[in-house]
Amino acid sequence: MKQAVVLSIRGRQSYADQEPDVIELVTEGQMEYHDGGWDIRYEESDLTGLKGVITCFRIEPDKITLTRTGSLHSQMVFQLGIPNESLYRMEFGALMIRVCANSMFFDITPEGGVIDLGYSIEIENSQAGEIDYHLDIRAV
């Protein structure tokens, strides 16, 4: 059964010699437990620059999958120390990306929970930076 939730999301992106870019967002979403894992889903906004995109974090025992659909399509699979390659398809083209999780923690219950995810990212075989997400989830 789908449960309405409020998500507090903090994302930090660090690229090369640039100052880290931090985005903080509070939004409504849904969570649902099925097939042995949790789906945490929300719609992006103008603040993230991805308006019209649906983001879903799939939480399974040793894996987090981040899927985006809408004006862009991507699916990144995170398992500690295991690189994952995928296409990041946008309206104007596609890029090959490679991600590798360096930290993962989650604790999800029907009342909510927390997700922490840190990973490195390569774009078209060039090291691009480090990304960290922190999500606080609260059932409403």
mmCIF file with all atom_site columns, C-alpha atoms in Angstrom:
data_model
loop_
_atom_site.group_PDB
_atom_site.id
_atom_site.type_symbol
_atom_site.label_atom_id
_atom_site.label_alt_id
_atom_site.label_comp_id
_atom_site.label_asym_id
_atom_site.label_entity_id
_atom_site.label_seq_id
_atom_site.pdbx_PDB_ins_code
_atom_site.Cartn_x
_atom_site.Cartn_y
_atom_site.Cartn_z
_atom_site.occupancy
_atom_site.B_iso_or_equiv
_atom_site.pdbx_formal_charge
_atom_site.auth_seq_id
_atom_site.auth_comp_id
_atom_site.auth_asym_id
_atom_site.auth_atom_id
_atom_site.pdbx_PDB_model_num
ATOM 1   C CA . MET A 1 1   ? 0.000  0.000  0.000   1.00 0.00 ? 1   MET A CA 1
ATOM 2   C CA . LYS A 1 2   ? 1.278  3.477  -0.884  1.00 0.00 ? 2   LYS A CA 1
ATOM 3   C CA . GLN A 1 3   ? 1.918  5.814  2.018   1.00 0.00 ? 3   GLN A CA 1
ATOM 4   C CA . ALA A 1 4   ? 2.044  9.611  1.699   1.00 0.00 ? 4   ALA A CA 1
ATOM 5   C CA . VAL A 1 5   ? 5.303  11.032 3.068   1.00 0.00 ? 5   VAL A CA 1
ATOM 6   C CA . VAL A 1 6   ? 7.104  14.319 3.541   1.00 0.00 ? 6   VAL A CA 1
ATOM 7   C CA . LEU A 1 7   ? 10.713 14.213 2.345   1.00 0.00 ? 7   LEU A CA 1
ATOM 8   C CA . SER A 1 8   ? 13.505 16.482 3.518   1.00 0.00 ? 8   SER A CA 1
ATOM 9   C CA . ILE A 1 9   ? 16.235 16.114 0.918   1.00 0.00 ? 9   ILE A CA 1
ATOM 10  C CA . ARG A 1 10  ? 19.746 17.496 1.014   1.00 0.00 ? 10  ARG A CA 1
ATOM 11  C CA . GLY A 1 11  ? 21.987 16.956 -1.990  1.00 0.00 ? 11  GLY A CA 1
ATOM 12  C CA . ARG A 1 12  ? 25.608 18.049 -2.284  1.00 0.00 ? 12  ARG A CA 1
ATOM 13  C CA . GLN A 1 13  ? 27.574 17.908 -5.522  1.00 0.00 ? 13  GLN A CA 1
ATOM 14  C CA . SER A 1 14  ? 31.327 18.533 -5.581  1.00 0.00 ? 14  SER A CA 1
ATOM 15  C CA . TYR A 1 15  ? 33.019 18.905 -8.962  1.00 0.00 ? 15  TYR A CA 1
ATOM 16  C CA . ALA A 1 16  ? 36.787 19.338 -9.489  1.00 0.00 ? 16  ALA A CA 1
ATOM 17  C CA . ASP A 1 17  ? 38.019 22.692 -8.126  1.00 0.00 ? 17  ASP A CA 1
ATOM 18  C CA . GLN A 1 18  ? 34.559 24.217 -7.711  1.00 0.00 ? 18  GLN A CA 1
ATOM 19  C CA . GLU A 1 19  ? 32.774 25.009 -4.469  1.00 0.00 ? 19  GLU A CA 1
ATOM 20  C CA . PRO A 1 20  ? 30.238 22.287 -3.570  1.00 0.00 ? 20  PRO A CA 1
ATOM 21  C CA . ASP A 1 21  ? 26.695 22.933 -4.810  1.00 0.00 ? 21  ASP A CA 1
ATOM 22  C CA . VAL A 1 22  ? 24.118 22.201 -2.094  1.00 0.00 ? 22  VAL A CA 1
ATOM 23  C CA . ILE A 1 23  ? 20.375 21.859 -2.663  1.00 0.00 ? 23  ILE A CA 1
ATOM 24  C CA . GLU A 1 24  ? 17.881 21.459 0.175   1.00 0.00 ? 24  GLU A CA 1
ATOM 25  C CA . LEU A 1 25  ? 14.269 20.606 -0.572  1.00 0.00 ? 25  LEU A CA 1
ATOM 26  C CA . VAL A 1 26  ? 11.176 19.662 1.420   1.00 0.00 ? 26  VAL A CA 1
ATOM 27  C CA . THR A 1 27  ? 8.530  17.989 -0.711  1.00 0.00 ? 27  THR A CA 1
ATOM 28  C CA . GLU A 1 28  ? 5.675  15.524 -0.651  1.00 0.00 ? 28  GLU A CA 1
ATOM 29  C CA . GLY A 1 29  ? 6.087  12.037 -1.991  1.00 0.00 ? 29  GLY A CA 1
ATOM 30  C CA . GLN A 1 30  ? 5.062  8.433  -1.584  1.00 0.00 ? 30  GLN A CA 1
ATOM 31  C CA . MET A 1 31  ? 6.636  5.320  -0.204  1.00 0.00 ? 31  MET A CA 1
ATOM 32  C CA . GLU A 1 32  ? 5.614  1.745  -0.748  1.00 0.00 ? 32  GLU A CA 1
ATOM 33  C CA . TYR A 1 33  ? 6.996  -1.621 0.343   1.00 0.00 ? 33  TYR A CA 1
ATOM 34  C CA . HIS A 1 34  ? 6.818  -4.391 -2.248  1.00 0.00 ? 34  HIS A CA 1
ATOM 35  C CA . ASP A 1 35  ? 8.903  -7.271 -3.590  1.00 0.00 ? 35  ASP A CA 1
ATOM 36  C CA . GLY A 1 36  ? 11.322 -7.121 -0.646  1.00 0.00 ? 36  GLY A CA 1
ATOM 37  C CA . GLY A 1 37  ? 12.183 -3.434 -0.865  1.00 0.00 ? 37  GLY A CA 1
ATOM 38  C CA . TRP A 1 38  ? 10.987 0.141  -0.423  1.00 0.00 ? 38  TRP A CA 1
ATOM 39  C CA . ASP A 1 39  ? 10.214 2.632  -3.191  1.00 0.00 ? 39  ASP A CA 1
ATOM 40  C CA . ILE A 1 40  ? 10.506 6.294  -2.177  1.00 0.00 ? 40  ILE A CA 1
ATOM 41  C CA . ARG A 1 41  ? 9.098  8.493  -4.987  1.00 0.00 ? 41  ARG A CA 1
ATOM 42  C CA . TYR A 1 42  ? 8.690  12.255 -5.489  1.00 0.00 ? 42  TYR A CA 1
ATOM 43  C CA . GLU A 1 43  ? 8.360  14.834 -8.235  1.00 0.00 ? 43  GLU A CA 1
ATOM 44  C CA . GLU A 1 44  ? 11.291 17.171 -8.833  1.00 0.00 ? 44  GLU A CA 1
ATOM 45  C CA . SER A 1 45  ? 10.765 20.940 -8.880  1.00 0.00 ? 45  SER A CA 1
ATOM 46  C CA . ASP A 1 46  ? 12.186 24.128 -10.380 1.00 0.00 ? 46  ASP A CA 1
ATOM 47  C CA . LEU A 1 47  ? 14.568 24.279 -7.409  1.00 0.00 ? 47  LEU A CA 1
ATOM 48  C CA . THR A 1 48  ? 16.388 21.147 -8.580  1.00 0.00 ? 48  THR A CA 1
ATOM 49  C CA . GLY A 1 49  ? 16.254 22.128 -12.244 1.00 0.00 ? 49  GLY A CA 1
ATOM 50  C CA . LEU A 1 50  ? 14.409 18.908 -13.054 1.00 0.00 ? 50  LEU A CA 1
ATOM 51  C CA . LYS A 1 51  ? 10.769 20.041 -13.065 1.00 0.00 ? 51  LYS A CA 1
ATOM 52  C CA . GLY A 1 52  ? 8.530  17.322 -14.507 1.00 0.00 ? 52  GLY A CA 1
ATOM 53  C CA . VAL A 1 53  ? 10.910 14.500 -13.553 1.00 0.00 ? 53  VAL A CA 1
ATOM 54  C CA . ILE A 1 54  ? 9.846  11.735 -11.167 1.00 0.00 ? 54  ILE A CA 1
ATOM 55  C CA . THR A 1 55  ? 12.652 10.441 -8.934  1.00 0.00 ? 55  THR A CA 1
ATOM 56  C CA . CYS A 1 56  ? 12.444 7.052  -7.238  1.00 0.00 ? 56  CYS A CA 1
ATOM 57  C CA . PHE A 1 57  ? 14.875 5.587  -4.716  1.00 0.00 ? 57  PHE A CA 1
ATOM 58  C CA . ARG A 1 58  ? 14.473 1.782  -4.606  1.00 0.00 ? 58  ARG A CA 1
ATOM 59  C CA . ILE A 1 59  ? 15.891 0.451  -1.321  1.00 0.00 ? 59  ILE A CA 1
ATOM 60  C CA . GLU A 1 60  ? 16.805 -3.236 -1.170  1.00 0.00 ? 60  GLU A CA 1
ATOM 61  C CA . PRO A 1 61  ? 18.994 -5.100 1.358   1.00 0.00 ? 61  PRO A CA 1
ATOM 62  C CA . ASP A 1 62  ? 22.408 -4.367 -0.251  1.00 0.00 ? 62  ASP A CA 1
ATOM 63  C CA . LYS A 1 63  ? 21.451 -2.026 -3.061  1.00 0.00 ? 63  LYS A CA 1
ATOM 64  C CA . ILE A 1 64  ? 19.958 1.387  -3.800  1.00 0.00 ? 64  ILE A CA 1
ATOM 65  C CA . THR A 1 65  ? 18.620 2.090  -7.280  1.00 0.00 ? 65  THR A CA 1
ATOM 66  C CA . LEU A 1 66  ? 17.976 5.699  -8.299  1.00 0.00 ? 66  LEU A CA 1
ATOM 67  C CA . THR A 1 67  ? 15.589 5.964  -11.253 1.00 0.00 ? 67  THR A CA 1
ATOM 68  C CA . ARG A 1 68  ? 14.436 9.157  -12.959 1.00 0.00 ? 68  ARG A CA 1
ATOM 69  C CA . THR A 1 69  ? 11.678 9.349  -15.561 1.00 0.00 ? 69  THR A CA 1
ATOM 70  C CA . GLY A 1 70  ? 10.062 12.211 -17.457 1.00 0.00 ? 70  GLY A CA 1
ATOM 71  C CA . SER A 1 71  ? 12.076 14.769 -19.409 1.00 0.00 ? 71  SER A CA 1
ATOM 72  C CA . LEU A 1 72  ? 15.159 12.694 -18.589 1.00 0.00 ? 72  LEU A CA 1
ATOM 73  C CA . HIS A 1 73  ? 15.628 8.985  -18.093 1.00 0.00 ? 73  HIS A CA 1
ATOM 74  C CA . SER A 1 74  ? 18.306 7.353  -15.985 1.00 0.00 ? 74  SER A CA 1
ATOM 75  C CA . GLN A 1 75  ? 18.806 4.395  -13.728 1.00 0.00 ? 75  GLN A CA 1
ATOM 76  C CA . MET A 1 76  ? 21.831 4.249  -11.432 1.00 0.00 ? 76  MET A CA 1
ATOM 77  C CA . VAL A 1 77  ? 22.473 1.197  -9.282  1.00 0.00 ? 77  VAL A CA 1
ATOM 78  C CA . PHE A 1 78  ? 24.522 1.631  -6.112  1.00 0.00 ? 78  PHE A CA 1
ATOM 79  C CA . GLN A 1 79  ? 26.274 -1.213 -4.323  1.00 0.00 ? 79  GLN A CA 1
ATOM 80  C CA . LEU A 1 80  ? 29.298 -0.485 -2.139  1.00 0.00 ? 80  LEU A CA 1
ATOM 81  C CA . GLY A 1 81  ? 32.495 -0.691 -4.180  1.00 0.00 ? 81  GLY A CA 1
ATOM 82  C CA . ILE A 1 82  ? 30.769 -1.979 -7.344  1.00 0.00 ? 82  ILE A CA 1
ATOM 83  C CA . PRO A 1 83  ? 30.771 0.450  -10.303 1.00 0.00 ? 83  PRO A CA 1
ATOM 84  C CA . ASN A 1 84  ? 27.625 0.724  -12.420 1.00 0.00 ? 84  ASN A CA 1
ATOM 85  C CA . GLU A 1 85  ? 27.457 2.132  -15.959 1.00 0.00 ? 85  GLU A CA 1
ATOM 86  C CA . SER A 1 86  ? 24.277 3.463  -17.543 1.00 0.00 ? 86  SER A CA 1
ATOM 87  C CA . LEU A 1 87  ? 22.913 5.981  -20.028 1.00 0.00 ? 87  LEU A CA 1
ATOM 88  C CA . TYR A 1 88  ? 21.673 9.331  -18.775 1.00 0.00 ? 88  TYR A CA 1
ATOM 89  C CA . ARG A 1 89  ? 19.131 10.268 -21.470 1.00 0.00 ? 89  ARG A CA 1
ATOM 90  C CA . MET A 1 90  ? 18.005 13.882 -21.724 1.00 0.00 ? 90  MET A CA 1
ATOM 91  C CA . GLU A 1 91  ? 15.895 15.721 -24.298 1.00 0.00 ? 91  GLU A CA 1
ATOM 92  C CA . PHE A 1 92  ? 18.994 16.795 -26.252 1.00 0.00 ? 92  PHE A CA 1
ATOM 93  C CA . GLY A 1 93  ? 20.969 13.538 -26.127 1.00 0.00 ? 93  GLY A CA 1
ATOM 94  C CA . ALA A 1 94  ? 22.498 10.900 -23.903 1.00 0.00 ? 94  ALA A CA 1
ATOM 95  C CA . LEU A 1 95  ? 25.635 10.592 -21.817 1.00 0.00 ? 95  LEU A CA 1
ATOM 96  C CA . MET A 1 96  ? 27.359 7.467  -20.541 1.00 0.00 ? 96  MET A CA 1
ATOM 97  C CA . ILE A 1 97  ? 27.829 7.712  -16.786 1.00 0.00 ? 97  ILE A CA 1
ATOM 98  C CA . ARG A 1 98  ? 29.564 5.486  -14.289 1.00 0.00 ? 98  ARG A CA 1
ATOM 99  C CA . VAL A 1 99  ? 28.783 5.641  -10.574 1.00 0.00 ? 99  VAL A CA 1
ATOM 100 C CA . CYS A 1 100 ? 30.387 3.908  -7.616  1.00 0.00 ? 100 CYS A CA 1
ATOM 101 C CA . ALA A 1 101 ? 28.928 4.064  -4.110  1.00 0.00 ? 101 ALA A CA 1
ATOM 102 C CA . ASN A 1 102 ? 31.435 4.882  -1.386  1.00 0.00 ? 102 ASN A CA 1
ATOM 103 C CA . SER A 1 103 ? 28.872 5.149  1.438   1.00 0.00 ? 103 SER A CA 1
ATOM 104 C CA . MET A 1 104 ? 25.334 3.825  1.888   1.00 0.00 ? 104 MET A CA 1
ATOM 105 C CA . PHE A 1 105 ? 23.056 3.747  4.902   1.00 0.00 ? 105 PHE A CA 1
ATOM 106 C CA . PHE A 1 106 ? 19.311 3.353  5.181   1.00 0.00 ? 106 PHE A CA 1
ATOM 107 C CA . ASP A 1 107 ? 16.794 2.610  7.871   1.00 0.00 ? 107 ASP A CA 1
ATOM 108 C CA . ILE A 1 108 ? 13.218 2.530  6.572   1.00 0.00 ? 108 ILE A CA 1
ATOM 109 C CA . THR A 1 109 ? 10.043 1.558  8.433   1.00 0.00 ? 109 THR A CA 1
ATOM 110 C CA . PRO A 1 110 ? 6.345  2.143  7.616   1.00 0.00 ? 110 PRO A CA 1
ATOM 111 C CA . GLU A 1 111 ? 6.587  5.390  9.628   1.00 0.00 ? 111 GLU A CA 1
ATOM 112 C CA . GLY A 1 112 ? 9.490  6.750  7.569   1.00 0.00 ? 112 GLY A CA 1
ATOM 113 C CA . GLY A 1 113 ? 13.230 6.680  7.939   1.00 0.00 ? 113 GLY A CA 1
ATOM 114 C CA . VAL A 1 114 ? 16.488 7.912  6.517   1.00 0.00 ? 114 VAL A CA 1
ATOM 115 C CA . ILE A 1 115 ? 18.661 7.324  3.451   1.00 0.00 ? 115 ILE A CA 1
ATOM 116 C CA . ASP A 1 116 ? 22.304 8.415  3.146   1.00 0.00 ? 116 ASP A CA 1
ATOM 117 C CA . LEU A 1 117 ? 24.102 7.815  -0.137  1.00 0.00 ? 117 LEU A CA 1
ATOM 118 C CA . GLY A 1 118 ? 27.527 9.015  -1.271  1.00 0.00 ? 118 GLY A CA 1
ATOM 119 C CA . TYR A 1 119 ? 29.033 8.196  -4.632  1.00 0.00 ? 119 TYR A CA 1
ATOM 120 C CA . SER A 1 120 ? 31.596 9.201  -7.217  1.00 0.00 ? 120 SER A CA 1
ATOM 121 C CA . ILE A 1 121 ? 30.514 9.862  -10.785 1.00 0.00 ? 121 ILE A CA 1
ATOM 122 C CA . GLU A 1 122 ? 32.285 9.721  -14.138 1.00 0.00 ? 122 GLU A CA 1
ATOM 123 C CA . ILE A 1 123 ? 30.722 11.264 -17.247 1.00 0.00 ? 123 ILE A CA 1
ATOM 124 C CA . GLU A 1 124 ? 31.885 9.951  -20.614 1.00 0.00 ? 124 GLU A CA 1
ATOM 125 C CA . ASN A 1 125 ? 34.905 8.281  -18.913 1.00 0.00 ? 125 ASN A CA 1
ATOM 126 C CA . SER A 1 126 ? 36.057 11.474 -17.161 1.00 0.00 ? 126 SER A CA 1
ATOM 127 C CA . GLN A 1 127 ? 35.975 11.834 -13.392 1.00 0.00 ? 127 GLN A CA 1
ATOM 128 C CA . ALA A 1 128 ? 33.236 14.388 -12.701 1.00 0.00 ? 128 ALA A CA 1
ATOM 129 C CA . GLY A 1 129 ? 32.937 14.569 -8.938  1.00 0.00 ? 129 GLY A CA 1
ATOM 130 C CA . GLU A 1 130 ? 31.321 13.363 -5.745  1.00 0.00 ? 130 GLU A CA 1
ATOM 131 C CA . ILE A 1 131 ? 27.620 13.437 -4.859  1.00 0.00 ? 131 ILE A CA 1
ATOM 132 C CA . ASP A 1 132 ? 25.983 12.950 -1.457  1.00 0.00 ? 132 ASP A CA 1
ATOM 133 C CA . TYR A 1 133 ? 22.265 12.607 -0.709  1.00 0.00 ? 133 TYR A CA 1
ATOM 134 C CA . HIS A 1 134 ? 20.555 12.675 2.675   1.00 0.00 ? 134 HIS A CA 1
ATOM 135 C CA . LEU A 1 135 ? 16.809 11.988 2.817   1.00 0.00 ? 135 LEU A CA 1
ATOM 136 C CA . ASP A 1 136 ? 14.642 12.176 5.917   1.00 0.00 ? 136 ASP A CA 1
ATOM 137 C CA . ILE A 1 137 ? 11.284 10.476 5.322   1.00 0.00 ? 137 ILE A CA 1
ATOM 138 C CA . ARG A 1 138 ? 8.214  11.026 7.502   1.00 0.00 ? 138 ARG A CA 1
ATOM 139 C CA . ALA A 1 139 ? 4.839  9.351  6.950   1.00 0.00 ? 139 ALA A CA 1
ATOM 140 C CA . VAL A 1 140 ? 1.851  11.726 7.067   1.00 0.00 ? 140 VAL A CA 1
#
